[in-house]
Short mmCIF file of C-alpha atoms and ligand atoms in Angstrom, two decimals:
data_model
loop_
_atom_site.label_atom_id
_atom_site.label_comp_id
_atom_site.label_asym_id
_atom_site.label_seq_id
_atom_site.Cartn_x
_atom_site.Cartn_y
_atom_site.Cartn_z
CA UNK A 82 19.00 -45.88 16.43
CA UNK A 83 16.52 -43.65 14.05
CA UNK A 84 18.33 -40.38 13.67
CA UNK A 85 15.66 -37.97 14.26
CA UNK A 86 15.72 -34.38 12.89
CA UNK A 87 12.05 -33.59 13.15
CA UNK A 88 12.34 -29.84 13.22
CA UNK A 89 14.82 -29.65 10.47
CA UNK A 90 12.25 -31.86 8.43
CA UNK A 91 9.29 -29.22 8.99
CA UNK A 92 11.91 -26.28 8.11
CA UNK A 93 11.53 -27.26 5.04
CA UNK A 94 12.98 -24.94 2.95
CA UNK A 95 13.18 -22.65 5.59
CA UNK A 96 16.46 -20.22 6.39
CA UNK A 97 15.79 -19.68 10.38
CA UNK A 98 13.25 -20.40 12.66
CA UNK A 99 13.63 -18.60 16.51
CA UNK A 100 11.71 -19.48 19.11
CA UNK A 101 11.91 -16.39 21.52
CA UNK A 102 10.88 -17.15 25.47
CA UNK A 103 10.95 -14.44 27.93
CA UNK A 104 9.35 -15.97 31.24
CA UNK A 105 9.31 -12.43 33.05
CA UNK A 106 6.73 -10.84 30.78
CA UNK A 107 5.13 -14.55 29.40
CA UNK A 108 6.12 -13.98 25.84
CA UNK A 109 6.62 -16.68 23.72
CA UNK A 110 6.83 -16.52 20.25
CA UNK A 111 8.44 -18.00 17.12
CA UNK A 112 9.88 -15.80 14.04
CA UNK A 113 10.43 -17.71 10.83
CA UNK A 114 12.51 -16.46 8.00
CA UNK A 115 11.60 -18.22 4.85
CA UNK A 116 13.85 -16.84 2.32
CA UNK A 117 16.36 -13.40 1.98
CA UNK A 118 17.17 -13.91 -1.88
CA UNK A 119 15.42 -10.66 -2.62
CA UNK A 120 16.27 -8.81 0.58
CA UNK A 121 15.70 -8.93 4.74
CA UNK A 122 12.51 -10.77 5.93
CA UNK A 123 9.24 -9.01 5.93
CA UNK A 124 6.20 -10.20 7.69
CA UNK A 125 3.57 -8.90 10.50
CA UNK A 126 3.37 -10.70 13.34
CA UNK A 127 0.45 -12.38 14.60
CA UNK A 128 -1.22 -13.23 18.28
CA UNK A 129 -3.41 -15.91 18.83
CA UNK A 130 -4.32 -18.27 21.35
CA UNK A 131 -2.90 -21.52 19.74
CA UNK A 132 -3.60 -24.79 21.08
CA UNK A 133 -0.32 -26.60 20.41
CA UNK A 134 3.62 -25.61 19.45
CA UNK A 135 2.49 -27.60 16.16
CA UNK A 136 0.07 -26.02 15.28
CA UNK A 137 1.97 -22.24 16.03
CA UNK A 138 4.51 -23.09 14.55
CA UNK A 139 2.88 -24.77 11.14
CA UNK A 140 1.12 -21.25 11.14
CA UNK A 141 4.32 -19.28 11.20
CA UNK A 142 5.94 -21.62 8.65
CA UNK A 143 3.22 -21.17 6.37
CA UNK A 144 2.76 -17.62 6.76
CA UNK A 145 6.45 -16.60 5.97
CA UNK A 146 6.61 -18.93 2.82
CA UNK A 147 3.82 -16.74 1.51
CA UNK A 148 5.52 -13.35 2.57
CA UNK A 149 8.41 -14.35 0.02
CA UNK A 150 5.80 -15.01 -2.61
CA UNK A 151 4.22 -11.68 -1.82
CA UNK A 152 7.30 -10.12 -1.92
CA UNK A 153 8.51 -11.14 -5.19
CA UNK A 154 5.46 -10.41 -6.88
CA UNK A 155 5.26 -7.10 -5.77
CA UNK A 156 9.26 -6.40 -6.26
CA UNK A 157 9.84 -5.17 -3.19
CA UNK A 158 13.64 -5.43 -2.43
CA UNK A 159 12.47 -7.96 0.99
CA UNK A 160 12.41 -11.20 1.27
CA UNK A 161 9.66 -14.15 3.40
CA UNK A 162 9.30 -13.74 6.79
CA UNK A 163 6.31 -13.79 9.64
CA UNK A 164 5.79 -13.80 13.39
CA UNK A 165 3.66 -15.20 16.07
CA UNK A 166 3.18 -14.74 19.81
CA UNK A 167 1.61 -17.23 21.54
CA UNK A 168 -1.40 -16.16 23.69
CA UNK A 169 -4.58 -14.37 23.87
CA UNK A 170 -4.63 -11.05 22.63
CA UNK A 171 -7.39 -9.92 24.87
CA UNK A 172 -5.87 -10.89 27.95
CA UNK A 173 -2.07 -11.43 27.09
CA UNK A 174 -1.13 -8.38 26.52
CA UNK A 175 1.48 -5.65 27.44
CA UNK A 176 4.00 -3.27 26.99
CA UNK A 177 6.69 -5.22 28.74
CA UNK A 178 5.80 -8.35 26.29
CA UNK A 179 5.87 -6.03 23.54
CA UNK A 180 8.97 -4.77 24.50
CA UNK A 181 10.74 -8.28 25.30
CA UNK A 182 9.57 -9.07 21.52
CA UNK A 183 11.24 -5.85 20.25
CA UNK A 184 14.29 -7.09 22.04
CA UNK A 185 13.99 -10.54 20.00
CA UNK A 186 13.23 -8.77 16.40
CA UNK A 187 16.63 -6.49 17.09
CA UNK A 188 19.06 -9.85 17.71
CA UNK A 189 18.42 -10.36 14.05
CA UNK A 190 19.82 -7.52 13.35
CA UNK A 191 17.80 -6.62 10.53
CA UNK A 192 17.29 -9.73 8.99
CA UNK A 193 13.50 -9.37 10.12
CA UNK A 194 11.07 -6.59 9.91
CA UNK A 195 7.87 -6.61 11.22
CA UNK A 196 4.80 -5.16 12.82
CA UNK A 197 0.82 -5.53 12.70
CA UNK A 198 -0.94 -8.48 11.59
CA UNK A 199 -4.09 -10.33 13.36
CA UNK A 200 -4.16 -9.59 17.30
CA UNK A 201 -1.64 -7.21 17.22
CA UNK A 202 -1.96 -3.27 17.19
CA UNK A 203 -0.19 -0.27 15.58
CA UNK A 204 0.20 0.55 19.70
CA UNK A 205 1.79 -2.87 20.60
CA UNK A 206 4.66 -1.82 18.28
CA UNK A 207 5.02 1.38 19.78
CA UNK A 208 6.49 -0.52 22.55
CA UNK A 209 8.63 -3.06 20.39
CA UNK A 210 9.73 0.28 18.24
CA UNK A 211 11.14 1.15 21.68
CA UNK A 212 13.58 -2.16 21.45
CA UNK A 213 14.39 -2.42 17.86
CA UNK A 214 14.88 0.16 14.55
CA UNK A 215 13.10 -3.17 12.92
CA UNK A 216 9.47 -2.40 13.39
CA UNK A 217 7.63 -0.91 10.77
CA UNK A 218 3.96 -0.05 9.66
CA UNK A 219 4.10 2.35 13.05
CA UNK A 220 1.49 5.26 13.09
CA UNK A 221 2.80 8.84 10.87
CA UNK A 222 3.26 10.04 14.31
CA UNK A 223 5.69 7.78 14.83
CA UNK A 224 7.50 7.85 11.97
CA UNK A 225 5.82 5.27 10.26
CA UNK A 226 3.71 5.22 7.20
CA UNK A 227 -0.12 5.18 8.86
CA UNK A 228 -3.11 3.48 7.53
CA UNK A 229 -2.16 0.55 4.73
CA UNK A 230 -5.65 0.18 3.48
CA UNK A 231 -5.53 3.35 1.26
CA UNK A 232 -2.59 2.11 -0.66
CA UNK A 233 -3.86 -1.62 -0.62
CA UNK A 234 -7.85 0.08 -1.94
CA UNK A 235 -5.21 2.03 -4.90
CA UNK A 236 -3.68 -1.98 -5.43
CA UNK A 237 -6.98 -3.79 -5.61
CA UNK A 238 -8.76 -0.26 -8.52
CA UNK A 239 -5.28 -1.15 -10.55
CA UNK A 240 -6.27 -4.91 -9.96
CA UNK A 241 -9.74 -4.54 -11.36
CA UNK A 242 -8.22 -1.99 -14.13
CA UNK A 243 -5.65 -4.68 -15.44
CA UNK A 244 -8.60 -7.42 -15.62
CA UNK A 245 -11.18 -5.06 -17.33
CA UNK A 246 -8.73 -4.54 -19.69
CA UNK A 247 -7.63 -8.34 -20.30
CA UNK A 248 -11.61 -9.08 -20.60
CA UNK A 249 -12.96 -5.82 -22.65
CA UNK A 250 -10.12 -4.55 -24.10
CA UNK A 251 -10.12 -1.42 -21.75
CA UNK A 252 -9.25 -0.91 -18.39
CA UNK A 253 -11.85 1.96 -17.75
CA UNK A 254 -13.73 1.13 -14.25
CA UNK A 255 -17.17 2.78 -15.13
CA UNK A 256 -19.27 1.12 -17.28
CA UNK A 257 -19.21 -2.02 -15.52
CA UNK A 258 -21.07 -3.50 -12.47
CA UNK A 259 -19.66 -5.33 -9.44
CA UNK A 260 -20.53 -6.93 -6.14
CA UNK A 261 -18.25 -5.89 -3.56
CA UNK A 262 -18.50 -7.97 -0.37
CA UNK A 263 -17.49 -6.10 2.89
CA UNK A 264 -17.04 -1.84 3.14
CA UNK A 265 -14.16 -1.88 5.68
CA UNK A 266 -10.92 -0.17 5.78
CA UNK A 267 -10.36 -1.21 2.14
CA UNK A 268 -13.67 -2.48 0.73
CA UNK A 269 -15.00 1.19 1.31
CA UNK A 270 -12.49 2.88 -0.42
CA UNK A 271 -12.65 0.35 -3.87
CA UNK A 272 -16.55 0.66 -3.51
CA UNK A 273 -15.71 4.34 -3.17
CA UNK A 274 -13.53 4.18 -6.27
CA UNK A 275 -15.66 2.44 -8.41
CA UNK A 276 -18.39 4.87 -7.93
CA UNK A 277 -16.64 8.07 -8.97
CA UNK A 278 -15.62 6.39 -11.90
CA UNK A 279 -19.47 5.70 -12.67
CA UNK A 280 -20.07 2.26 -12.25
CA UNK A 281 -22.64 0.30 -10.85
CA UNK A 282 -21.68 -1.53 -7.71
CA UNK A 283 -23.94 -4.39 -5.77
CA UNK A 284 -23.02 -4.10 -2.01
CA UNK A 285 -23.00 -6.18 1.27
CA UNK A 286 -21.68 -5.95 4.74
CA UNK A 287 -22.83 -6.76 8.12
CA UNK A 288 -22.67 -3.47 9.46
CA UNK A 289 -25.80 -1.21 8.14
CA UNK A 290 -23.50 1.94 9.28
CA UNK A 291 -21.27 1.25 6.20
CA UNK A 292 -24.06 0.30 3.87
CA UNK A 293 -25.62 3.70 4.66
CA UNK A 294 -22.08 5.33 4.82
CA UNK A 295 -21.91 4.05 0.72
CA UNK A 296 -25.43 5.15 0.09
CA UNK A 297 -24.29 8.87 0.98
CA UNK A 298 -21.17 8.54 -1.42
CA UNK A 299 -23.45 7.29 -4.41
CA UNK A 300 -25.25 10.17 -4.27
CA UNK A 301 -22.33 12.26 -4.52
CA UNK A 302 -21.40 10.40 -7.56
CA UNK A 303 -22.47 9.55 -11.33
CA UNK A 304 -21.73 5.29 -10.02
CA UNK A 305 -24.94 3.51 -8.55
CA UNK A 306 -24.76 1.29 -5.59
CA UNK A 307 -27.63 -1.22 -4.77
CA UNK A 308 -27.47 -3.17 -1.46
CA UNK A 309 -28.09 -6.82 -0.72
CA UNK A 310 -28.04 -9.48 1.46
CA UNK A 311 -25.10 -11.04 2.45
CA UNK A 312 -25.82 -14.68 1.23
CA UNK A 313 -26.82 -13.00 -2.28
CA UNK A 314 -23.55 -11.44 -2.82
CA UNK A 315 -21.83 -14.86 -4.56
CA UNK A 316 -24.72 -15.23 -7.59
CA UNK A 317 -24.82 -11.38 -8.38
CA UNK A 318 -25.17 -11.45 -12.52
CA UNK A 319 -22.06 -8.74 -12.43
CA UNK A 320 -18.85 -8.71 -14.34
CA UNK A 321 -16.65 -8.39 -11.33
CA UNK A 322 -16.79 -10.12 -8.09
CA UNK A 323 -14.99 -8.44 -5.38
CA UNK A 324 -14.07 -10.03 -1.94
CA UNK A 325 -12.90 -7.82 0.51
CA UNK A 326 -14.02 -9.09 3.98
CA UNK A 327 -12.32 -12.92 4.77
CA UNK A 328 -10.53 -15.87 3.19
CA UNK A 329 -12.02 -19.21 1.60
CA UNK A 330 -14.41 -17.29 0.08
CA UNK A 331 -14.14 -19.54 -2.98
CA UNK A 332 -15.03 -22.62 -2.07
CA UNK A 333 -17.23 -25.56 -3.54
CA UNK A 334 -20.31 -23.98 -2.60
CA UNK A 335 -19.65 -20.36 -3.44
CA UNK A 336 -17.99 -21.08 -7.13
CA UNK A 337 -21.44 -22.70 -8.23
CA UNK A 338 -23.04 -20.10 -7.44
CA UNK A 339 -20.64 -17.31 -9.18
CA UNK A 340 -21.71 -15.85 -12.18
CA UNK A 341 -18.80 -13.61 -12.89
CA UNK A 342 -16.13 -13.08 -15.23
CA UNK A 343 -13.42 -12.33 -12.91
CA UNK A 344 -12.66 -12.07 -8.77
CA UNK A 345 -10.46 -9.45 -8.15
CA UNK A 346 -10.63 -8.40 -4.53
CA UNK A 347 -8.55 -7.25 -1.07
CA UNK A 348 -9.31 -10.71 1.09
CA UNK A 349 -6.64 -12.47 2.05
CA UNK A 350 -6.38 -16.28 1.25
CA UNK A 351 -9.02 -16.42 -1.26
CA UNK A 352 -9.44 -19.59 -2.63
CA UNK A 353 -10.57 -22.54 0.54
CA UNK A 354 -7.43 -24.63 -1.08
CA UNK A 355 -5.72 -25.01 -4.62
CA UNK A 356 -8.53 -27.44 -6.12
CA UNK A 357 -10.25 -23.92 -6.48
CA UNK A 358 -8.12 -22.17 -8.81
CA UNK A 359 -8.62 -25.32 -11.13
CA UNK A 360 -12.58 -25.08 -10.45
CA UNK A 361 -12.27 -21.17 -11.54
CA UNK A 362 -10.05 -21.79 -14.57
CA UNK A 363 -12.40 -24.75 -15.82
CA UNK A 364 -15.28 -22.28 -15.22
CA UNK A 365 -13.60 -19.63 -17.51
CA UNK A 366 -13.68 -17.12 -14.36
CA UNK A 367 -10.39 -14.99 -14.44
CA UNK A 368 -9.24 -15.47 -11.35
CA UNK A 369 -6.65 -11.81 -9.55
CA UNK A 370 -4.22 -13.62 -7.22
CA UNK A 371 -5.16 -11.85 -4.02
CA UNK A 372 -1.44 -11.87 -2.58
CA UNK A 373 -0.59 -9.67 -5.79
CA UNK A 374 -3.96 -7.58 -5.85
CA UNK A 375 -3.59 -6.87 -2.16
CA UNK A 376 -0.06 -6.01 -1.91
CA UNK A 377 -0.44 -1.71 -1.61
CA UNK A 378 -0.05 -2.40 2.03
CA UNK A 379 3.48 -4.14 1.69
CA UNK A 380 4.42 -1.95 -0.55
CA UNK A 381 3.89 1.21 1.82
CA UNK A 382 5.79 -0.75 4.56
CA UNK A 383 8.51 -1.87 2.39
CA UNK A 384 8.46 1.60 1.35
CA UNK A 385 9.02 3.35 4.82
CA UNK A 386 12.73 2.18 4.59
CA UNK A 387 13.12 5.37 1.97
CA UNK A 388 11.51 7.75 4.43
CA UNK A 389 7.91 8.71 4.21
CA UNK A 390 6.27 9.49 0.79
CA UNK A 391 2.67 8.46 0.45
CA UNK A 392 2.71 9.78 -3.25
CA UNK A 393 5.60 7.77 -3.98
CA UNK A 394 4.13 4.55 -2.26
CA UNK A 395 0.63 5.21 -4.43
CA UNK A 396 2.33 5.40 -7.58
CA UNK A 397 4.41 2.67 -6.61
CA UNK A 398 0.98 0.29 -6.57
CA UNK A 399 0.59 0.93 -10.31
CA UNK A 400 3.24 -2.22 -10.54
CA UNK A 401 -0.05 -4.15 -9.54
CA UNK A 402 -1.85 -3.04 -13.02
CA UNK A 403 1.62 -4.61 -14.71
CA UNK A 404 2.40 -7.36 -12.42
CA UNK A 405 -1.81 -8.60 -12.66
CA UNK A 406 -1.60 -8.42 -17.02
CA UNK A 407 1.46 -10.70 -16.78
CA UNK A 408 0.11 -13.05 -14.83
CA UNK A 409 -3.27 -13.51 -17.06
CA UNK A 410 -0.64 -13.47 -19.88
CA UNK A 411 1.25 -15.87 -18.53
CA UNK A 412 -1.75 -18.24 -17.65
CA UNK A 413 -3.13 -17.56 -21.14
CA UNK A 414 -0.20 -18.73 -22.79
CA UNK A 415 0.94 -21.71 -20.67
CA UNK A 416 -2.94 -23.14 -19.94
CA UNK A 417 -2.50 -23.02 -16.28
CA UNK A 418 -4.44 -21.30 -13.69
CA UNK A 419 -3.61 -17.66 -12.15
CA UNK A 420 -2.18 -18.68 -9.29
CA UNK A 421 -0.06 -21.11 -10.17
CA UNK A 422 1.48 -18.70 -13.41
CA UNK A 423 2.35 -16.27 -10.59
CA UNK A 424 3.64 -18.57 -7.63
CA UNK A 425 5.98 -19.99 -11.09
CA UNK A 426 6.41 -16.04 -12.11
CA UNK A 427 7.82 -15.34 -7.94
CA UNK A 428 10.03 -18.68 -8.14
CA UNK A 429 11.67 -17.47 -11.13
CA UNK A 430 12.57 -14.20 -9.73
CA UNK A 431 13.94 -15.36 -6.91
CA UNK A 432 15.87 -18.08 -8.76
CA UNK A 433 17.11 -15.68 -11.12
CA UNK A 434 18.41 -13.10 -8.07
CA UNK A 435 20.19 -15.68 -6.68
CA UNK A 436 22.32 -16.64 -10.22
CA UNK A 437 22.63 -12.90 -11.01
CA UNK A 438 23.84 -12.22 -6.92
CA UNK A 439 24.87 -8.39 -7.99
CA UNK A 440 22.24 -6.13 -6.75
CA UNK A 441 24.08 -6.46 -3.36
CA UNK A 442 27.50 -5.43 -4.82
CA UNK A 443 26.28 -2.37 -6.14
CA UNK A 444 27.91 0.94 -4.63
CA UNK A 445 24.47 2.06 -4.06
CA UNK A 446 23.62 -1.06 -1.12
CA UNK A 447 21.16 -0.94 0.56
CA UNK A 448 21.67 -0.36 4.24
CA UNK A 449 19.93 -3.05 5.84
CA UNK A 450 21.91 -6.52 5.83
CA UNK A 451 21.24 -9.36 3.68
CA UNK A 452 22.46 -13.23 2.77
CA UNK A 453 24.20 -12.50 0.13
CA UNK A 454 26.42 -9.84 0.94
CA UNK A 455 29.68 -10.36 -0.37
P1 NAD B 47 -12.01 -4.69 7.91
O1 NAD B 47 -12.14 -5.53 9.12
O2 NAD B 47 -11.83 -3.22 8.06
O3 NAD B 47 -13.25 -4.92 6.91
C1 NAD B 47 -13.92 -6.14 6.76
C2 NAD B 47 -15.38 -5.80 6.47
O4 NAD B 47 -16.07 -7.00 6.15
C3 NAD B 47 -16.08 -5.17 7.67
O5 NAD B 47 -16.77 -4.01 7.26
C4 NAD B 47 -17.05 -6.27 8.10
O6 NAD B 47 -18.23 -5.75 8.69
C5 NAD B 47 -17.32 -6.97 6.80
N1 NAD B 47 -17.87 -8.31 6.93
C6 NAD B 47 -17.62 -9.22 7.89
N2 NAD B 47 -18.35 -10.33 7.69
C7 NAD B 47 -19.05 -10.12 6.55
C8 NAD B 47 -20.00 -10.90 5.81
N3 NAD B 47 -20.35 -12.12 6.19
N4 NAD B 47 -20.51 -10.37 4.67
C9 NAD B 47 -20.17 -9.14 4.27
N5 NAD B 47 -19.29 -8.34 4.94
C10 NAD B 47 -18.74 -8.83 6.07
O7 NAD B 47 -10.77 -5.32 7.10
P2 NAD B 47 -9.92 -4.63 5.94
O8 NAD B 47 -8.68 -4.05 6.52
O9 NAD B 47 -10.80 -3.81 5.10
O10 NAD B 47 -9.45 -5.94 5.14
C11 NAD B 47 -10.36 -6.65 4.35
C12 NAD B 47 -9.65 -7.90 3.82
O11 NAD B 47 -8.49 -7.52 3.08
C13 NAD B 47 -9.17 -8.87 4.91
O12 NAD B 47 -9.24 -10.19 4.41
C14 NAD B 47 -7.70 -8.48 5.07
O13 NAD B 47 -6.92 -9.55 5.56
C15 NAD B 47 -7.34 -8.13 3.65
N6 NAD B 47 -6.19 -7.21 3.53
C16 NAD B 47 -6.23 -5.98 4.11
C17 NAD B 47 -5.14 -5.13 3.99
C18 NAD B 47 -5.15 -3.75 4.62
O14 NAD B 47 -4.27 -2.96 4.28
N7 NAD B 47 -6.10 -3.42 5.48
C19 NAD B 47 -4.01 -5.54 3.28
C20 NAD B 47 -4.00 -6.80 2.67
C21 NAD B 47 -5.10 -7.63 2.81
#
């Protein structure tokens, strides 16, 4: 007979996968823990209606590989990890749910920390917060750090400073022009940024409340902001392209139409698939890995475990200025493209953690648990 280890052969590489089922409140979820080389999963969990355990749990899988990525790059002391509940979050909600999946996050025993991604609320963890000491990302009033776009808008200016600087020789943000597409939590505040320091920013969203929101602001500043449709946004003549709405912006159709030097922007999952990051490099467009760029969030969360400090946590996201140069140093000198310098630059880390296996041994431990305690 076949032997037949099917779920073992998705793991991958893979530490832990739970699948959590609570009949009495309907929750069923899976949490996947990637990799703890660098320190207890991190990842936000996610609600969605999915239409198959495949296809929930290929999301989860995927989603808490790139959680260890994002973790290296950004040197928080956390390793991959990610999520998902299984079910609409219009209809499927409630505190009890909430609560059963606090219940699930605290048998890990701090192996896994989470809280909000898509379909879940800072309010849904106020109810798994009641369950588990693992929840984080919780409102200040709660003991948790608050909004994560204001760090993540600091991450994508030091983003944009680090590439100015690789492609004029000096990181100043005025003096420049850029099309930012989207003005929401974080596009506002980078299109808010980029004005104070003077430059010239070409603008689109959907919603005419934020494009006459920015209009205000440029008046208040020396920048100048011009709006434009939303299908324009792509084949703007400006140095800087900068996504900040959804993924897959860069795609076969959009990249013919670029006419930019670099992309540096907040939006997760950038690039449609990997082809793209070739298509950019062969164009000569510098391309920010978003997962490094957009990383001020993570850092606040992975932050909280110190207590609350949103100074601390914004001069913390100056590691993105360093972390972005390397890269584009990296690529420069090797030939390949951005993304695949740093997803080499994260492997390494990790690699390299796991020969050196001191950091845990120190007097000063951390308190949370890890693999490698010894
Ligand atoms: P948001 O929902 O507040 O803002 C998105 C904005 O894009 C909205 O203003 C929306 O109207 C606009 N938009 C939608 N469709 C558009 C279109 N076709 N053209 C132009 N604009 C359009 O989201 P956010 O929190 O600002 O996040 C933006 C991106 O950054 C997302 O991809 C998110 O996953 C990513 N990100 C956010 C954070 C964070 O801390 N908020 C952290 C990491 C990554």
């Amino acid at each position: 007979m076949e032997k037949d280890f099917e779920l073992f052969d998705k793991m991958r590489a893979h530490e832990q996968v739970v699948f959590c089922n609570d009949p009495s409140t309907g929750l069923r979820a899976i949490i996947a823990i990637h990799n703890t080389t660098l320190g207890p999963a991190l990842g936000g969990c996610r609600m969605q209606p999915y239409n198959s355990m495949d296809e929930a749990l290929e999301d989860v899988l995927r989603l808490s590989k790139g959680m260890t990525y994002k973790c290296a790059a950004a040197d928080v002391d956390f390793g991959g990890g990610k999520a998902v509940i299984i079910g609409d979050p219009k209809t499927d909600k409630s505190p009890e749910l909430f609560r059963a999946f606090g219940q699930f996050v605290n048998s890990l025993a701090g192996r896994f920390y989470t809280g909000t991604d898509m379909g879940t609320a800072m309010e849904d963890f106020i109810h798994a917060s009641k369950e588990s000491n693992f929840i984080n990302g919780l409102p200040v009033e709660y003991g948790g750090g608050g909004d994560s776009s204001i760090p993540t808008a600091a991450g994508v200016l030091h983003g944009i400073k680090a590439t100015n600087y690789m492609l004029f020789g000096n990181e100043e943000l005025g003096g420049h022009s850029y099309a930012v597409q989207g003005l929401g939590k974080v596009g506002f505040k980078v299109a808010c940024g980029l004005l104070e320091a003077g430059a010239h920013i070409f603008v689109t969203d959907i919603s005419k409340e934020s494009l006459h929101a920015i209009e205000l602001k440029a008046e208040t500043t020396s920048g100048k902001v011009t709006v434009i449709a939303k299908e324009d946004i792509y084949s703007q003549p400006v140095d800087i392209f900068v996504p900040c709405a959804f993924g897959g912006i860069i795609n076969d159709n959009t990249i013919t139409q670029l006419k930019v030097k670099a992309i540096v922007g907040a939006a997760n999952n950038q690039l449609l698939n990997d082809k793209h990051g070739n298509m950019l490099h062969e164009k000569g467009i510098l391309y920010a890995p978003d997962y490094i760029v957009n990383s001020g969030g993570l850092i606040q969360v992975a932050d909280e475990l110190y207590g609350i400090n949103h100074d601390r946590v914004l001069a913390k996201t100056k590691r993105i200025y360093d972390a972005i140069l390397e890269v584009y140093k990296e690529a420069s000198n090797t030939g390949k493209t951005t993304e695949e310098s740093a997803n080499q630059m994260c492997e390494k880390r990790i690699a390299d953690r796991t020969k050196r296996n001191s950091f845990f041994t120190s007097p000063e431990k951390p308190k949370w648990s890890i693999r490698n305690l010894s």
